Amino acid sequence: MRDMRPDRLAPDLLAVRFSRRQVLRRAAALGLSVPALSALLAACAGEEATPTQAPAVQPTATPTEAAAETPTAAETPAGTPTVITTPETTYSMDNPPEVFNADQASQYSGATLTYYGDSVGIGAEMDQALAGAFSEATGITINVVPKPESATENYAAYQRFFSAQSPDVDVMMIDVIWPGAFAPHLVDLSQALGEEAKAHYETIIENNTVDGKLVGMPWFGDFGMLYYRTDLLEKYGFSNPPETWDELEEMAQTILEGERGANPNFAGFVFQGNAYEGLTCNALEWLASSGGGRFIENGQVTINNPQAVEMLNKVRGWVGTIAPQGVTTYQEEDSRQVFQGGNAAFLRNWPYVYSLATGEDSPVRDMVGVAPLPAQPGNPHVGTVGGWQLAVSMYSRAPEAAIEFVRYMTSPEVQTWRAVLGSFVPTIPDVASRPEVLQAMPFLEPMEAVERVTRPSRETGERYNEVSTIVFQGVNQILTGQDAAQVLPGVAQRLQRIVG
Ligand code: GLC
């Protein structure tokens, strides 16, 4: 018998391939809330007017008469960048938003900025397009440098810049967990961008404010979620994505057994198991969704507990069975590529994967479902909070020009463009509720019901990186074969020395 509590229903309702009619029928039967329903309907927008059974958010769906009211995707040949048109706007890689602050910024014409931007997915390409538009409109040259892919390596690189007081970076992407650590080296943006900051979610602005100093403008949000292959679930007779980790294990095993013959590289479940920041994010989700807590709570180290031991040993059991042995070296892009290449049934990752996995040239484009991550019975579905900010280095030689670049990049127009084309989660509520954004990211509103869990970066401040390193090293040892009951006491002890 299925558990019919609302928090257990989210997975089916998030199955983005449901038809509008199915969704309405189920929503009525289940008493779904209005915001969740409107998101689902946005996800299905235009479908009834479309003669084919194209999934709701198909970048290549044929335009229909519905184009007048709802955003639709224009037909583009395979391999070219996605183009999405609404009555007002065409979103495409070669059409970045107008530089609305060009007049103001042009007074710094001739300046050159180095921007440490995105390196994952199409983020780098988008950065180039935006920087190009900004340069053309303002005469400010922007050198776009992709930051290291791993947040842990990225942190170390910035530490080196800052300790050398290097002017070699002006604008940089800052992880949601870093304001406390890097505040002394970042320009206070509250004077220049305080008005703009009011449009963003207050919680992120609070997170980015250290001792009254606004050290970063929100750029995009992130949360962990589950991607799954709708075709394979159907093929093996599963009507819904897994609600519990045990179900995920069973489903992955069944699908794996069936698919391995034809594809020896096939994996059941892939995630980020490498010893780096991403594993801390995965581990937080495993623990918080199984009664294992959140590492450090109210100043107490709680990581060594029986539920945490049990869950981490369960995950250890996945390595080399439902997950490939190599998962202990995977970061975001490794795991995305396995899934997008058609070689995995389930993937844990961030929202940016959605636009890529459902994009023009993705082999699995019509077969991608999205759901909250599983939880053990009696525990909430959770997703780790991630996200990035744009900050200006104190050692920049052109801070005013840098601030104008940040003003443009974090604006509602740019966030909308990035959300529609790259499924980057907006940090401005008005952007998050735009129809074209909801259509491009049909999971956005329903996912709001999923509990967001945060890493302990606020309470540990500049020592957070050490905390996380202890956690991911310990968890990686477990994944590579050690018993969690042996590893967690040492992890707890080391954390205790930091927390005091
Ligand atoms: C994503 C998140 C970030 C996190 C990182 C870990 O980029 O946005 O917050 O630290 O993944 O790999």
PDB file of C-alpha atoms and ligand atoms in Angstrom, residues 151 175-177 220 222 276-278 281 332 350 385-388 455, ligand 1:
ATOM      1  CA  ALA A 151      34.668  23.301  -5.415  1.00  0.00           C
ATOM      2  CA  ASP A 175      30.147  29.007  -3.419  1.00  0.00           C
ATOM      3  CA  VAL A 176      27.240  29.445  -0.971  1.00  0.00           C
ATOM      4  CA  ILE A 177      29.461  27.979   1.780  1.00  0.00           C
ATOM      5  CA  PHE A 220      22.143  30.928  -9.016  1.00  0.00           C
ATOM      6  CA  ASP A 222      21.196  24.699  -6.342  1.00  0.00           C
ATOM      7  CA  TYR A 276      35.753  16.616  -2.406  1.00  0.00           C
ATOM      8  CA  GLU A 277      33.003  19.082  -1.495  1.00  0.00           C
ATOM      9  CA  GLY A 278      30.415  17.328  -3.639  1.00  0.00           C
ATOM     10  CA  CYS A 281      26.703  17.351  -0.185  1.00  0.00           C
ATOM     11  CA  GLU A 332      29.312  16.228 -11.038  1.00  0.00           C
ATOM     12  CA  TRP A 350      22.019  19.521  -9.410  1.00  0.00           C
ATOM     13  CA  VAL A 385      21.421  23.595  -0.621  1.00  0.00           C
ATOM     14  CA  GLY A 386      24.107  24.727  -3.032  1.00  0.00           C
ATOM     15  CA  GLY A 387      24.523  27.766  -5.186  1.00  0.00           C
ATOM     16  CA  TRP A 388      26.920  30.424  -6.336  1.00  0.00           C
ATOM     17  CA  ARG A 455      26.012  22.370   5.293  1.00  0.00           C
TER      18      ARG A 455
HETATM   19  C1  GLC B   1      27.428  22.672  -6.665  1.00  0.00           C
HETATM   20  C2  GLC B   1      26.801  23.512  -5.566  1.00  0.00           C
HETATM   21  C3  GLC B   1      27.835  23.948  -4.571  1.00  0.00           C
HETATM   22  C4  GLC B   1      28.576  22.749  -4.047  1.00  0.00           C
HETATM   23  C5  GLC B   1      29.197  21.970  -5.195  1.00  0.00           C
HETATM   24  C6  GLC B   1      29.840  20.681  -4.692  1.00  0.00           C
HETATM   25  O1  GLC B   1      28.244  23.470  -7.478  1.00  0.00           O
HETATM   26  O2  GLC B   1      26.157  24.632  -6.092  1.00  0.00           O
HETATM   27  O3  GLC B   1      27.224  24.649  -3.516  1.00  0.00           O
HETATM   28  O4  GLC B   1      29.555  23.108  -3.103  1.00  0.00           O
HETATM   29  O5  GLC B   1      28.213  21.630  -6.132  1.00  0.00           O
HETATM   30  O6  GLC B   1      30.422  19.962  -5.698  1.00  0.00           O
END
